[in-house]
Amino acid sequence: MTSRGAAPLPAPGVWATAEASLYSTLISVGTAIVVLGVGPLVDRLGRRKGMIITVSGTALASAVSAATMNAAYLVGVRSIGGLGLAEQSVNATYLNEIYAVTEDEKIKKRRGLVYSLVQGGWPLGTLLAAAFIAIFLPLVGWRGCFLLATFPAVVIALLRRGLRETPQFRCSCSS
């Protein structure tokens, strides 16, 4: 990392292109490591808890991003934000296991639609976040936007507590 790794973050737009690219690449590497670690975690703790952990981790990463003091801290914190990306695989595992045991013909006929709605949540969320930033960035700055982004993730994490664990995971724990 450059000498700026432990120095305070510069004003927006001050990083050189190469420096910004380096930090972006390091965040991508850290995100990949976090994402790869989620699979074994979900196999050990369960799909329901995995969904709660990934969304809660996203909320935490957003909140502490607002307190970022230097590039090294930013790389670490945004890497933890990879939990949000890993949530997609946890959701897919959960749905696969729930749908495997359903007897409801309506659900069986609409699996593709439900999967597309779940997977469509990521790009839709990205578009909503971009609109959100366009509105709030001038009012609260980038740190305030990260803090505000924490609240929807917390609400989703709380809602996930109402989900039941998949029968397959419950069976695997008792064997």
C-alpha positions as CSV (number, residue, x, y, z in Angstrom):
1,M,0.0,0.0,0.0
2,T,1.2,3.5,-0.6
3,S,2.2,5.8,2.2
4,R,-1.3,7.0,2.4
5,G,-2.5,3.6,3.7
6,A,-2.3,4.8,7.3
7,A,-2.7,8.5,6.6
8,P,-6.1,10.2,6.9
9,L,-8.4,9.9,3.9
10,P,-8.1,12.8,1.5
11,A,-11.0,14.9,0.4
12,P,-13.2,13.2,-2.3
13,G,-11.5,13.2,-5.7
14,V,-8.0,13.7,-4.4
15,W,-6.6,10.2,-4.9
16,A,-4.7,9.5,-8.0
17,T,-6.2,7.0,-10.4
18,A,-3.6,4.4,-9.6
19,E,-4.0,4.8,-5.9
20,A,-7.8,4.5,-6.1
21,S,-7.4,1.5,-8.3
22,L,-5.1,-0.2,-5.8
23,Y,-7.6,0.3,-2.9
24,S,-10.5,-0.9,-5.1
25,T,-8.5,-4.0,-6.0
26,L,-7.6,-4.7,-2.4
27,I,-11.3,-4.3,-1.4
28,S,-12.2,-6.8,-4.1
29,V,-9.7,-9.3,-2.8
30,G,-10.9,-8.8,0.7
31,T,-14.5,-9.2,-0.4
32,A,-13.7,-12.5,-2.2
33,I,-12.1,-13.8,1.0
34,V,-15.1,-12.9,3.0
35,V,-17.5,-14.4,0.4
36,L,-15.6,-17.7,0.3
37,G,-15.7,-17.9,4.1
38,V,-19.5,-17.6,4.3
39,G,-20.2,-21.1,2.7
40,P,-18.6,-23.1,5.5
41,L,-20.1,-20.8,8.1
42,V,-23.6,-21.3,6.8
43,D,-23.0,-25.1,6.7
44,R,-22.1,-25.0,10.4
45,L,-24.6,-22.4,11.7
46,G,-27.5,-22.8,9.4
47,R,-29.1,-21.0,6.5
48,R,-31.4,-18.8,8.6
49,K,-28.5,-17.6,10.8
50,G,-26.4,-17.2,7.7
51,M,-28.9,-14.8,6.3
52,I,-29.1,-12.8,9.5
53,I,-25.2,-12.7,9.8
54,T,-24.7,-11.6,6.2
55,V,-27.3,-8.8,6.4
56,S,-26.1,-7.8,9.9
57,G,-22.5,-7.7,8.6
58,T,-23.5,-5.5,5.8
59,A,-25.2,-3.1,8.2
60,L,-22.1,-3.1,10.4
61,A,-19.8,-2.5,7.5
62,S,-21.9,0.5,6.4
63,A,-21.9,1.9,9.9
64,V,-18.2,1.6,10.5
65,S,-17.5,2.9,7.0
66,A,-18.8,6.2,8.1
67,A,-15.9,6.3,10.7
68,T,-13.2,5.4,8.2
69,M,-10.1,7.2,9.1
70,N,-7.6,5.9,6.5
71,A,-7.3,3.8,3.4
72,A,-6.2,0.7,5.2
73,Y,-9.2,0.9,7.5
74,L,-11.4,1.5,4.4
75,V,-10.1,-1.6,2.7
76,G,-10.8,-3.8,5.8
77,V,-14.2,-2.4,6.5
78,R,-15.4,-2.5,2.9
79,S,-14.1,-6.1,2.6
80,I,-16.4,-7.0,5.5
81,G,-19.1,-5.5,3.3
82,G,-18.6,-8.6,1.1
83,L,-21.1,-10.3,3.5
84,G,-23.8,-8.5,1.5
85,L,-22.6,-10.1,-1.7
86,A,-22.4,-13.5,0.0
87,E,-26.0,-13.1,1.0
88,Q,-27.1,-14.1,-2.5
89,S,-25.6,-17.6,-2.2
90,V,-27.2,-18.0,1.2
91,N,-30.6,-17.0,-0.1
92,A,-30.3,-19.4,-3.0
93,T,-29.3,-22.3,-0.7
94,Y,-32.2,-21.5,1.6
95,L,-34.7,-21.4,-1.3
96,N,-33.4,-24.6,-2.8
97,E,-33.8,-26.4,0.4
98,I,-37.2,-25.0,1.2
99,Y,-38.5,-25.7,-2.3
100,A,-37.1,-29.3,-2.3
101,V,-39.6,-30.2,0.4
102,T,-42.7,-28.2,-0.6
103,E,-45.9,-29.9,-1.6
104,D,-47.5,-26.7,-2.8
105,E,-48.0,-26.9,-6.6
106,K,-48.3,-23.1,-6.9
107,I,-44.8,-22.7,-5.4
108,K,-43.4,-25.4,-7.5
109,K,-44.7,-23.8,-10.7
110,R,-43.3,-20.3,-9.7
111,R,-39.8,-21.2,-8.5
112,G,-38.1,-19.5,-11.5
113,L,-40.1,-16.3,-10.8
114,V,-39.2,-16.3,-7.1
115,Y,-35.5,-16.9,-7.9
116,S,-35.5,-14.1,-10.4
117,L,-37.2,-11.7,-7.9
118,V,-34.6,-12.6,-5.2
119,Q,-31.7,-12.3,-7.6
120,G,-33.2,-9.1,-9.0
121,G,-32.9,-7.6,-5.5
122,W,-29.2,-6.9,-6.0
123,P,-29.5,-4.6,-9.1
124,L,-32.7,-3.1,-7.8
125,G,-31.0,-2.3,-4.5
126,T,-28.0,-0.8,-6.4
127,L,-30.3,1.5,-8.4
128,L,-32.2,2.5,-5.2
129,A,-28.9,3.2,-3.4
130,A,-27.7,5.4,-6.3
131,A,-30.9,7.4,-6.1
132,F,-30.6,7.6,-2.4
133,I,-27.0,8.9,-2.7
134,A,-28.0,11.5,-5.3
135,I,-30.6,12.9,-2.8
136,F,-28.7,12.6,0.5
137,L,-25.0,13.1,-0.4
138,P,-25.4,16.9,-0.7
139,L,-27.2,16.9,2.6
140,V,-25.3,14.6,4.9
141,G,-22.0,13.8,3.0
142,W,-20.6,10.4,2.2
143,R,-20.2,9.4,5.8
144,G,-23.8,10.3,6.6
145,C,-24.9,8.2,3.6
146,F,-23.1,5.2,4.9
147,L,-24.8,5.7,8.3
148,L,-28.2,6.0,6.7
149,A,-27.6,2.9,4.7
150,T,-27.3,0.9,7.9
151,F,-31.0,1.2,8.7
152,P,-32.5,-0.9,5.9
153,A,-30.0,-3.7,6.5
154,V,-30.9,-3.7,10.2
155,V,-34.6,-3.9,9.4
156,I,-34.0,-6.8,7.0
157,A,-31.8,-8.6,9.5
158,L,-34.6,-8.3,12.1
159,L,-37.2,-9.6,9.6
160,R,-35.0,-12.6,8.9
161,R,-35.3,-13.7,12.5
162,G,-38.9,-14.7,11.7
163,L,-37.8,-17.3,9.1
164,R,-37.6,-20.9,10.0
165,E,-34.5,-23.0,9.5
166,T,-34.6,-25.4,6.5
167,P,-35.6,-29.0,7.2
168,Q,-32.4,-30.3,5.6
169,F,-30.2,-28.3,7.9
170,R,-32.2,-29.4,10.9
171,C,-31.8,-33.0,9.9
172,S,-28.1,-32.6,9.3
173,C,-27.6,-31.3,12.8
174,S,-29.4,-34.2,14.4
175,S,-27.4,-36.9,12.6
